[in-house]
Coordinates of C-alpha atoms in Angstrom, one line a residue:
X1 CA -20.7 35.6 6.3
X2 CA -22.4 34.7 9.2
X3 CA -22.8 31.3 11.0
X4 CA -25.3 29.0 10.3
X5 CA -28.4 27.9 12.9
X6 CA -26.6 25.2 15.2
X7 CA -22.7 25.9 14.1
X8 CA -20.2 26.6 16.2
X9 CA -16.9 28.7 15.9
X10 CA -14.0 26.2 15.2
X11 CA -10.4 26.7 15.3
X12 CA -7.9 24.4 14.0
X13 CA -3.9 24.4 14.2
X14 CA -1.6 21.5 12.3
X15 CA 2.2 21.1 12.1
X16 CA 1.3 19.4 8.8
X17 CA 0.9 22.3 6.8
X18 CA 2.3 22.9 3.6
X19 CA 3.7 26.0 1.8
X20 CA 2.0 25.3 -0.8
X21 CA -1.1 26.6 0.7
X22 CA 0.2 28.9 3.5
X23 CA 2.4 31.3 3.6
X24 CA 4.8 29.7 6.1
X25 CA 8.8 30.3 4.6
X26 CA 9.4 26.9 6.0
X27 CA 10.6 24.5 2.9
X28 CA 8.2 21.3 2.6
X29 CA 9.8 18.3 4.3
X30 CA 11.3 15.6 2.2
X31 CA 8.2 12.9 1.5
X32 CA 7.7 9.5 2.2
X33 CA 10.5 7.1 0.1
X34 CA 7.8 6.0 -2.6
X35 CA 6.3 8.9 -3.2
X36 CA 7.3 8.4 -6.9
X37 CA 4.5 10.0 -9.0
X38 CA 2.8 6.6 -10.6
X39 CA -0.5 8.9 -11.1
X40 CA 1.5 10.8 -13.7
X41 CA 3.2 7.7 -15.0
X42 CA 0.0 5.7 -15.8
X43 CA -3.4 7.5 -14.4
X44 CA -5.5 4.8 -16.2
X45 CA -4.7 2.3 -14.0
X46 CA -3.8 4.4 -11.2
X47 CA -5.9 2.6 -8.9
X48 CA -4.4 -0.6 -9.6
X49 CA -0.9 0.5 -8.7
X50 CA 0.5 0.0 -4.8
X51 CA 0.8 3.5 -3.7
X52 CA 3.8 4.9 -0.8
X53 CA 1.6 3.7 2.1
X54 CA 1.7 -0.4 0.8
X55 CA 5.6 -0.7 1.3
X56 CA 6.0 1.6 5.0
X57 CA 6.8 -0.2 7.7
X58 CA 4.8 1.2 10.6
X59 CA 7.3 3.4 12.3
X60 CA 4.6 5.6 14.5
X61 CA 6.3 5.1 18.1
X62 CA 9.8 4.8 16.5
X63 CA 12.4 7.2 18.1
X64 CA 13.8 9.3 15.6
X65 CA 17.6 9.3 17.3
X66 CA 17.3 5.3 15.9
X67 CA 15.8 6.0 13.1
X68 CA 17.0 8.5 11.2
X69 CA 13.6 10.0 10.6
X70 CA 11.7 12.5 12.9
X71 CA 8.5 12.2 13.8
X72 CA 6.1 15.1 14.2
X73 CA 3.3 14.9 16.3
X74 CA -0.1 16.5 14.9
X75 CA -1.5 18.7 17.4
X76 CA -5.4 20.3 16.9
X77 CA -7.4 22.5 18.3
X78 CA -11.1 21.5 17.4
X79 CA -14.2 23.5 19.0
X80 CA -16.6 20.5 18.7
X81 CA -16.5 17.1 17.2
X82 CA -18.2 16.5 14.1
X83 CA -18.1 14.2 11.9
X84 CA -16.1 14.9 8.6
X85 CA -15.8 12.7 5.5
X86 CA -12.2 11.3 5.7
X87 CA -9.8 14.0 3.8
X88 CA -7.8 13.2 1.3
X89 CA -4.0 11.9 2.0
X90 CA -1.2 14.2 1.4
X91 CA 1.3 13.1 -1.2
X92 CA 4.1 14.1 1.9
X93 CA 1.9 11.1 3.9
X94 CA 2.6 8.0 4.5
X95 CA -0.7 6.7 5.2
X96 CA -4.2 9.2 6.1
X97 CA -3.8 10.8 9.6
X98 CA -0.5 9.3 10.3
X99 CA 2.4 10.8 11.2
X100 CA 5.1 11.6 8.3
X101 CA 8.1 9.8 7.2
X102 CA 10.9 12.2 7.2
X103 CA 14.3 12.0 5.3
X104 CA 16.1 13.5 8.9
X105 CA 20.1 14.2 9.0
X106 CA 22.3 11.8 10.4
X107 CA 25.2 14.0 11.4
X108 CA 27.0 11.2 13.5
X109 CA 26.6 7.9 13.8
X110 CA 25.3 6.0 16.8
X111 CA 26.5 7.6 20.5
X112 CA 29.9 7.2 20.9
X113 CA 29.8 4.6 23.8
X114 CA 27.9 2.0 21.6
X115 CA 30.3 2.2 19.1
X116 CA 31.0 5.2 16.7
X117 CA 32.3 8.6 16.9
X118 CA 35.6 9.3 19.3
X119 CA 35.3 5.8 20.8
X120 CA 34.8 3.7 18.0
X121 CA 38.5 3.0 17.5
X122 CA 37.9 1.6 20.7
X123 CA 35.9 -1.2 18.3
X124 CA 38.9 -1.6 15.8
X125 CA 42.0 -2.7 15.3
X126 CA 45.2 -1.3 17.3
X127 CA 46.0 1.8 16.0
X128 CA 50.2 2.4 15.5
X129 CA 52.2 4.0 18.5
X130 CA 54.4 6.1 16.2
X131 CA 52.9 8.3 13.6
X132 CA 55.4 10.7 11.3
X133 CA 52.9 13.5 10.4
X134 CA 53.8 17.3 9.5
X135 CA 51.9 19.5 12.0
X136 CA 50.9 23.0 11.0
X137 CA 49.7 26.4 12.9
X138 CA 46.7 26.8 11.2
X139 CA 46.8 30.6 11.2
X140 CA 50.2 30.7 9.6
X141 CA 49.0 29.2 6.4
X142 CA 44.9 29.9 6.6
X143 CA 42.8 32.6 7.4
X144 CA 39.3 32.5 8.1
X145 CA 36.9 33.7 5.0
X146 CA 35.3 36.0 7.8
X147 CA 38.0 37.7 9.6
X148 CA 35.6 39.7 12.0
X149 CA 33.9 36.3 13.4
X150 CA 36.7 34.2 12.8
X151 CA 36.2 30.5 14.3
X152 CA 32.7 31.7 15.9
X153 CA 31.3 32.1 12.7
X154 CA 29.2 30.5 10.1
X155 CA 29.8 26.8 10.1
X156 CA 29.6 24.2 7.0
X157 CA 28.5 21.6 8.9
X158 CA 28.7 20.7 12.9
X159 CA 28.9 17.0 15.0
X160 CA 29.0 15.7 17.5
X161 CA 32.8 15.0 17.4
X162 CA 33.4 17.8 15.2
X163 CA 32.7 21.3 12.8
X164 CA 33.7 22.2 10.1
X165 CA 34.7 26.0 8.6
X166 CA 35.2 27.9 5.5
X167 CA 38.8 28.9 4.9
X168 CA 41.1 30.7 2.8
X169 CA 44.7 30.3 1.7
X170 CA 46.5 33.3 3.0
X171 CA 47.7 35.3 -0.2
X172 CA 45.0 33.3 -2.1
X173 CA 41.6 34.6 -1.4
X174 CA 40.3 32.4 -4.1
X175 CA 41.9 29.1 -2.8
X176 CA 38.5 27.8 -0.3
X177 CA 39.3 25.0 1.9
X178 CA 36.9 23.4 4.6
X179 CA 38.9 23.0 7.9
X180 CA 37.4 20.2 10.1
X181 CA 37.8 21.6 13.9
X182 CA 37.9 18.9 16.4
X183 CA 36.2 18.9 19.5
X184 CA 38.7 18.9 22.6
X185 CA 39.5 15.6 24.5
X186 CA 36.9 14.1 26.7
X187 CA 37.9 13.7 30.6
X188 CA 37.7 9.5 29.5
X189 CA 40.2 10.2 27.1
X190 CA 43.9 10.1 27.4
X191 CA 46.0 12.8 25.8
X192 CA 48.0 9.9 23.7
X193 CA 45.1 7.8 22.7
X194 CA 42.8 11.2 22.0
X195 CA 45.9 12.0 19.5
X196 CA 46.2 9.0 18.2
X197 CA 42.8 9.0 16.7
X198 CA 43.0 12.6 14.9
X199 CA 46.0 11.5 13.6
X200 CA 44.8 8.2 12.3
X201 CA 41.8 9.8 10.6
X202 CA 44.3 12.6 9.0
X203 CA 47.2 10.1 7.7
X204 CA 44.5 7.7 5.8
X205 CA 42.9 10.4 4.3
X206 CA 45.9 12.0 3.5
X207 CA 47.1 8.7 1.2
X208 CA 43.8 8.7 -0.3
X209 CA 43.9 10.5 -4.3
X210 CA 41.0 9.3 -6.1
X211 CA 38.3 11.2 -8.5
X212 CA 35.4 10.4 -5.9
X213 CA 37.8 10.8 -2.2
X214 CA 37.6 14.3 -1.0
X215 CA 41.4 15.2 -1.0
X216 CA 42.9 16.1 2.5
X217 CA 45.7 18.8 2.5
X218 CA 47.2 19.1 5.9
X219 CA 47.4 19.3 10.0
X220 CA 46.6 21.9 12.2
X221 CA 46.4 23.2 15.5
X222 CA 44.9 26.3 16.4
X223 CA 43.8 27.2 20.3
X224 CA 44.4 23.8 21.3
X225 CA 42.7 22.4 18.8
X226 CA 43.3 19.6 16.1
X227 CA 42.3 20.9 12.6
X228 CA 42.3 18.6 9.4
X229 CA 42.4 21.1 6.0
X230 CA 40.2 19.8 3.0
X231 CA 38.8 20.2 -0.2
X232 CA 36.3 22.5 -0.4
X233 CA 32.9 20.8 -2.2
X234 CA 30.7 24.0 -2.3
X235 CA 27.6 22.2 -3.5
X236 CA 26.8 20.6 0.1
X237 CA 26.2 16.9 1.3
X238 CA 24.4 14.5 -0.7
X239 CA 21.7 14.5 2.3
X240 CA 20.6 17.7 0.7
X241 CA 20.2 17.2 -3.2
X242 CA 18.2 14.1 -1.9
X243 CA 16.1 16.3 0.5
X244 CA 15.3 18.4 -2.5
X245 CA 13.2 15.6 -4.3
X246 CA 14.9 16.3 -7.3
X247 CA 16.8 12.8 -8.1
X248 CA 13.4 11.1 -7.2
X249 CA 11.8 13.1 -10.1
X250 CA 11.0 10.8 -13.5
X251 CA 13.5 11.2 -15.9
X252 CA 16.6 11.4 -13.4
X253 CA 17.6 7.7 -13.8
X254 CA 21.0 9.1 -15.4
X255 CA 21.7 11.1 -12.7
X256 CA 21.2 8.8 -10.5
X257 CA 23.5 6.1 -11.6
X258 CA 26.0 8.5 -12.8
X259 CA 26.2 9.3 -8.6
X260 CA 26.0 5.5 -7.7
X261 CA 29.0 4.8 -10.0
X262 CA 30.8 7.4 -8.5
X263 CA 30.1 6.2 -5.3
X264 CA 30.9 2.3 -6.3
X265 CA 34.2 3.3 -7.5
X266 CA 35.0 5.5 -4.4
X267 CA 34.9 2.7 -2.6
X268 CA 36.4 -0.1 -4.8
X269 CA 39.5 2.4 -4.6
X270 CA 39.1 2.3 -0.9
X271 CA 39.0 -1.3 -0.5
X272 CA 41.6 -1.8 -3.4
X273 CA 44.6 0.2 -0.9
X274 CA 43.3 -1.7 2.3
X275 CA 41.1 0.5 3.4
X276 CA 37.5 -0.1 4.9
X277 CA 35.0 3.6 5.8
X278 CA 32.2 1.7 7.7
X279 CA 30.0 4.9 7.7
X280 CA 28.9 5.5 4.2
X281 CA 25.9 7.8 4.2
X282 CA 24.5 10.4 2.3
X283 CA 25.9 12.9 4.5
X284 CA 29.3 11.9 4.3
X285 CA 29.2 12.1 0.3
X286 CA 29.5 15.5 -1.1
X287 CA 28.7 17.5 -4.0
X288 CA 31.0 19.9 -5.8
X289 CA 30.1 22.5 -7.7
X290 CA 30.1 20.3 -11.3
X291 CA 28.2 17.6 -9.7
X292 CA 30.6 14.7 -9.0
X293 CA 30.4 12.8 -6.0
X294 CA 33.4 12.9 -3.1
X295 CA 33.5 10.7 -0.2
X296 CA 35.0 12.1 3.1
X297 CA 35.1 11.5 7.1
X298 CA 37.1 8.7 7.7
X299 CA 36.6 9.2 11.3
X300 CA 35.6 5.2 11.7
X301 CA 37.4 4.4 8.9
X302 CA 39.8 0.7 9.4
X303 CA 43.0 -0.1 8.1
X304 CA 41.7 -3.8 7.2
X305 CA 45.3 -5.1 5.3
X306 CA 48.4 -3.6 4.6
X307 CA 50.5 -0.9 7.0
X308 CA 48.8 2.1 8.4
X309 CA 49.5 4.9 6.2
X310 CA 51.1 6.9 9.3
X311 CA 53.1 4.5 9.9
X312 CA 57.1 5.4 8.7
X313 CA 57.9 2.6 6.5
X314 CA 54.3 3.5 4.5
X315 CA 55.8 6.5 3.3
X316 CA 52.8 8.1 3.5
X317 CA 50.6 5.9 0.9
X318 CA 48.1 3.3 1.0
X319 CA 47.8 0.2 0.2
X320 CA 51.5 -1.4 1.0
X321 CA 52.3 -4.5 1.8
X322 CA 48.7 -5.7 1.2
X323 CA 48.1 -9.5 2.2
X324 CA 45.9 -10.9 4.7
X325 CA 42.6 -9.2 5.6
X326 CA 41.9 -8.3 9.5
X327 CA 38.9 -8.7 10.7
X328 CA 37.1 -6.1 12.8
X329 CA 35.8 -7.1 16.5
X330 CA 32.1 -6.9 17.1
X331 CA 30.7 -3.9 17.9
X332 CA 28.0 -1.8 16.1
X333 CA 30.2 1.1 13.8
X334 CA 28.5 3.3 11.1
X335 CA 24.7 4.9 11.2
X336 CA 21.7 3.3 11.7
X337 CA 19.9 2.8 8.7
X338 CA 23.1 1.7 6.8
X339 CA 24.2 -0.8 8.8
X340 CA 24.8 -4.3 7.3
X341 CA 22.6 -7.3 9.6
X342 CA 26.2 -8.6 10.4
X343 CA 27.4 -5.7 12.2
X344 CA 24.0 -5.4 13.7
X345 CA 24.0 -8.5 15.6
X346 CA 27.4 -8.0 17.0
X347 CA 28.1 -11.6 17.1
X348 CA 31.7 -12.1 16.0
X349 CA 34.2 -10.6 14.1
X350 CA 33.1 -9.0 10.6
X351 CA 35.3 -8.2 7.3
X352 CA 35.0 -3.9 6.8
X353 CA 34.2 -4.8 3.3
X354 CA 30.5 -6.1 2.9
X355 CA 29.1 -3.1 5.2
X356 CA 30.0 -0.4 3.1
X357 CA 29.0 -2.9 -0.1
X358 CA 26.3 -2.8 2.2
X359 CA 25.9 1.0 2.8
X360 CA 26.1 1.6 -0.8
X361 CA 23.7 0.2 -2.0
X362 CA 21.3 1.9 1.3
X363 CA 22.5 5.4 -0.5
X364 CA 21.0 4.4 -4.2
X365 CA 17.9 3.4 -2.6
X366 CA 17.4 6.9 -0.9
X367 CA 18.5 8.3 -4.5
X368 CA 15.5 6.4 -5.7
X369 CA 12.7 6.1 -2.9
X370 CA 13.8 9.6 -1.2
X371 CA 14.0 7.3 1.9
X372 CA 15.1 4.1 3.3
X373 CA 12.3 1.4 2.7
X374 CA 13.4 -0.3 6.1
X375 CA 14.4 1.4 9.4
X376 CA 17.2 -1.0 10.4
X377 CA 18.3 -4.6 8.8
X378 CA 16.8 -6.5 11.4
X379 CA 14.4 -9.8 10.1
X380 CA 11.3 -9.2 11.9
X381 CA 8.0 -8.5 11.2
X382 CA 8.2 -4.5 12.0
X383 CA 10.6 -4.0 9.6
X384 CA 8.4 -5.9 6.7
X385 CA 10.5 -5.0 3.4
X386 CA 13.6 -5.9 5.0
X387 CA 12.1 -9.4 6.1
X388 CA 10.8 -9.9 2.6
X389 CA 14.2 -9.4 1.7
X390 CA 15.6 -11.6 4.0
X391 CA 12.7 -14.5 3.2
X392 CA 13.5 -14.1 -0.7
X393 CA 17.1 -14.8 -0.5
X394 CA 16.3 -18.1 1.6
X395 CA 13.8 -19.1 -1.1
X396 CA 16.3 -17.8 -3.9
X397 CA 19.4 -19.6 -2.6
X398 CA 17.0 -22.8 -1.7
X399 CA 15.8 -23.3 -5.2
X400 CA 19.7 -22.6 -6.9
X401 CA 20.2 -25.4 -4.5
X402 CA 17.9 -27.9 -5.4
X403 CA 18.7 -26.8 -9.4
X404 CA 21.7 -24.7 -9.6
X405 CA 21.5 -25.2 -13.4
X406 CA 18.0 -23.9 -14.0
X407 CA 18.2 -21.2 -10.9
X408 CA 21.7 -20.0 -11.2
X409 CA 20.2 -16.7 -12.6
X410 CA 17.1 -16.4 -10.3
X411 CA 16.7 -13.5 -8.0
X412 CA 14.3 -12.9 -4.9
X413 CA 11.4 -10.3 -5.9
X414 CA 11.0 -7.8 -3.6
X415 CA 7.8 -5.6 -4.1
X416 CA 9.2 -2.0 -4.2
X417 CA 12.3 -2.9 -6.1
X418 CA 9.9 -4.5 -8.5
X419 CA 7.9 -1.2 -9.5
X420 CA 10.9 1.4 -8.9
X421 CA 14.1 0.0 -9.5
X422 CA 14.9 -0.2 -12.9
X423 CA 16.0 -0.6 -15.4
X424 CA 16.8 -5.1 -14.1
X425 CA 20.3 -5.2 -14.3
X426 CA 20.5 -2.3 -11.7
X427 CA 18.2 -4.1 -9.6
X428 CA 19.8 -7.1 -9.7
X429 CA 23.2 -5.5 -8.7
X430 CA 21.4 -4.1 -5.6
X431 CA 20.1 -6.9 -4.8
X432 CA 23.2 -9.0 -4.8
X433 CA 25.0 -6.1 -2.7
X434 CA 21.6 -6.3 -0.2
X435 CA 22.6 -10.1 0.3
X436 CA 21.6 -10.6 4.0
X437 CA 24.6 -13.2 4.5
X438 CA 28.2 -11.3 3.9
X439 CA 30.3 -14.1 2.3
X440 CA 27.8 -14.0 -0.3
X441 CA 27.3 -10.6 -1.3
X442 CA 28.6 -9.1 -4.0
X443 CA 32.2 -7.6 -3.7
X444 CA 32.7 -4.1 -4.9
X445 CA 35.5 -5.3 -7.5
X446 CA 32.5 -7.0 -9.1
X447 CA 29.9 -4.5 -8.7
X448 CA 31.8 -2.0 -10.9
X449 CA 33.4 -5.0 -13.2
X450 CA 29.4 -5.8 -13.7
X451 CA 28.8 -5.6 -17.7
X452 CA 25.9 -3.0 -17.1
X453 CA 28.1 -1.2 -14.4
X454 CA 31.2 -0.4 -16.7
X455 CA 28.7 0.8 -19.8
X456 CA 26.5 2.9 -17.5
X457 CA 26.9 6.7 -18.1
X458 CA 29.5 8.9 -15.7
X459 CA 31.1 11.8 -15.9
X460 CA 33.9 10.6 -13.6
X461 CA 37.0 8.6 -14.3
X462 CA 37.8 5.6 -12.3
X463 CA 41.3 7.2 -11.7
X464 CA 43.5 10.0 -11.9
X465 CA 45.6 7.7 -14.3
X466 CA 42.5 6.5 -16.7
X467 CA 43.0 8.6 -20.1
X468 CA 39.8 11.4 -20.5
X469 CA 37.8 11.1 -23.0
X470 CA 34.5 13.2 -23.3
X471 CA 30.9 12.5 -24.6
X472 CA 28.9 15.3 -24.9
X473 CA 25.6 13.2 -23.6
X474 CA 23.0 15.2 -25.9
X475 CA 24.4 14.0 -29.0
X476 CA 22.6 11.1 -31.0
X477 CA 24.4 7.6 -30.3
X478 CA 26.5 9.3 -27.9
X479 CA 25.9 5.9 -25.8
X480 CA 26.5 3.4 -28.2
X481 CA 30.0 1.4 -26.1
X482 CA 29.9 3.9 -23.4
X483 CA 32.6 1.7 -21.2
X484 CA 35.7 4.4 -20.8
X485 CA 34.2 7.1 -22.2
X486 CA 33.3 10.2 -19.7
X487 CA 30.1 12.1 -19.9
X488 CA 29.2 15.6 -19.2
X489 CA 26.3 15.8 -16.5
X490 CA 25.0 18.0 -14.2
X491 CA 23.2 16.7 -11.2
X492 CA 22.0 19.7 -9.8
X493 CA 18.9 21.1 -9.6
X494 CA 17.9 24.0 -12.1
X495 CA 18.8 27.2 -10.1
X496 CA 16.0 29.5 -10.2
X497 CA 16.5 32.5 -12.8
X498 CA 13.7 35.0 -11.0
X499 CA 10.6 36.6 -12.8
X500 CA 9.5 33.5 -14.4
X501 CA 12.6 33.8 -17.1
X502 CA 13.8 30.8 -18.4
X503 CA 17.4 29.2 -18.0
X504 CA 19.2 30.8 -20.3
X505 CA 22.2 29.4 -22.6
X506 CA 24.9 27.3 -21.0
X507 CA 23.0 27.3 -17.5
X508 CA 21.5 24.3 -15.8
X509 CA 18.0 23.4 -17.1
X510 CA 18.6 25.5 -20.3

């Protein structure tokens, strides 16, 4: 077809483009956190309803290392400029012809000298001078599921402090662990104090034996190298389920509470034996292959009451000799986004247990939104939900007060909890675990003690020891007194059957 009188040739290149209409292989990028599809929920009054772009913060010239979201910068090549009417937005857009809010991997936490990675114990309490540990050579027991490649090849997952690798049980080709390889000692690193921390990390993951705690099996060395042997969760990170969109979709409000319980009693196991993570995340929460939830890396992880599980008169467990809580110095210790406003402003010392309260209730809004609806808990106006936040508890806590009789139930509203967050005793519970002051937030004994909490659907125990009993979750009234009661769910996206067939019998989606 040829050009028209006056019209020039015009060539145009975007980063933003979508597989949807090219051909790139490139997956789509995760979308903006309230991307929930309201258009499909109520079209009527579509134009009524706030859309993603009316609870962003502006995050343009944030730097994505701070963030946790990457920024990509549009680049154009235009032969003239004309005029166009102004396209329509993207649903992957936060706002028109703006850059994208990503859902990026956090695969450490803030650079070791401010705080986390090898040097946060630095940060923490002091850590015992005599651990009793049994060390292994790694090859002796394990051999690598690649023999050819060996340590050099495909990785699970690598940071910056260490990688991890699939593994096999010699004699037991079935048996798949994931062996965490750590990185060698830094020159501003003793040899004592470098082994001190791997063998911290090891001996209070070792005492850990809960449903929802990845389980740690043993020691290493291998080439010089420290080498902690784990459960194998062959369904990934949370990080990627979330990437996938899937738990955002309508319809997956069971899935996603079944996860947040998981993760809520995780953690009030943790906390029950003395034991604080500080870097809860969606990366450090994996998936096994039926769908339940496992918390692991307890690289940063503190020893808040009791005696350090390495420690001799332990005996190896958790949780003895409980009594007074230590208090953590100041010092910035988890990742961005999921950092409580108390550890933030590294003002004094801060109780462990409150930030990963904290961080937990951060994960279930990226299970809901896709995305964190504030970069970092900091009351300004950049960071506009989090200050709403912050100005509704004043109001709230003001008013109960003045009337504690007529307020004791009042809540602060904030506008995308409002239209996403549901059903109200969930948001409720979130919003008492997003307290902005730490002596009044909800502990995590009473988040999974909550009424709506214990008769919430999971296909987890809260313990090894509770007695099974299993609800087969299609069946009518199947949720009438759900408290105790263990549900079969699968959280995992429908895997794709090829040539347009559908699932068939017994496989997900069927």
């Amino acid at each position: 077809m040829g050009k028209l009188p006056g019209q020039t040739g015009r060539r145009r290149f975007s980063y933003h483009r979508s597989v949807a209409t090219t051909r790139s292989n490139t997956p789509p990028s995760p979308g903006s956190p309230l991307e929930m599809a309201l258009a499909s929920h109520d079209k009527g009054n579509a134009s009524n309803m706030p859309t993603s772009r009316d609870f962003l913060d502006n995050n343009a010239k944030k730097n994505r290392a701070l963030t946790g979201f990457s920024l990509r910068q549009k680049v154009n090549f235009a032969g003239n400029a004309k005029n166009h009417p102004p396209r329509r937005a993207r649903s992957l857009e936060r706002k028109k012809n703006s850059d994208e809010n990503h859902l990026t991997r956090q695969p450490w936490a803030i650079p070791p000298d401010a705080g986390t990675g090898m040097k946060a114990r630095r940060l923490s309490l002091s850590l015992p001078d005599d651990f009793t540990l049994d060390i292994a050579d790694l090859l002796k027991e394990y051999e690598y599921q690649h023999k050819f490649l060996g340590r050099h090849g495909k990785h699970l997952g690598k940071g910056a402090t260490s990688k991890v690798t699939l593994m096999v049980r010699k004699g037991c080709p079935g048996e798949l662990y994931a062996v965490k390889e750590f990185r060698s000692k830094t020159a501003a690193e003793s040899s004592e104090e470098y082994e001190k921390k791997i063998k911290s990390e090891y001996s209070i993951a070792k005492s850990l034996h809960h449903p929802n705690v990845i389980e740690t099996v043993r020691l290493c060395t291998d080439h010089g190298r420290w080498n902690h042997v784990m459960e194998y969760c062959s369904e990934g990170d949370l990080f990627s389920l979330v990437s996938k969109k899937y738990l955002k979709e309508e319809g997956r409000d069971i899935d996603r509470i079944c996860l947040f319980k998981q993760l809520c009693q995780g953690i009030n196991y943790l906390h029950n034996n003395g034991i604080a993570h500080r870097d809860i995340k969606l990366e450090n929460l994996l998936i096994t292959k039926d769908s339940k939830l496992k918390i692991t890396d307890f690289g940063v992880s503190e020893v808040f009451s009791g005696i350090h599980p390495g420690l001799r008169e332990s005996g190896g467990q958790c949780g003895v000799a409980m009594g007074e809580v230590r208090l953590c110095k100041p010092g910035i210790c988890g990742s961005l986004p999921y950092i409580a406003p108390e550890v933030l402003g590294k003002k004094e010392e801060y109780d462990p247990r409150p930030l990963d309260v904290w961080s937990s209730a951060i994960v279930m809004i990226y299970l809901v939104f896709g995305a964190n609806i504030w970069e970092k808990a900091e009351a300004t106006p950049a960071h506009k939900n989090y200050n709403d936040l912050v100005l509704g508890w004043e109001k709230t806590e003001a008013k109960k007060l003045a009337k504690p009789e007529a307020a004791k139930d009042a809540y602060p509203k904030l506008l995308p909890f409002e239209y996403f967050v549901k059903p109200l005793p969930l948001r409720r519970l979130l919003l008492q675990m997003l307290h902005p002051d730490p002596k009044k937030r909800i502990a995590m004994n009473d988040v999974v003690a909550n009424r709506w909490m214990k008769n919430a659907e999971c296909c987890q125990p809260e313990s090894y020891e509770d007695p099974v009993k299993y609800i087969d979750a299609s069946k009518k009234d199947c949720m009438k007194s759900s408290s105790g009661k263990i549900f079969c769910h699968n959280h995992l996206p429908p895997m794709s059957t090829g040539h347009g067939l559908p699932p068939m019998p017994g496989k997900p989606g069927y």
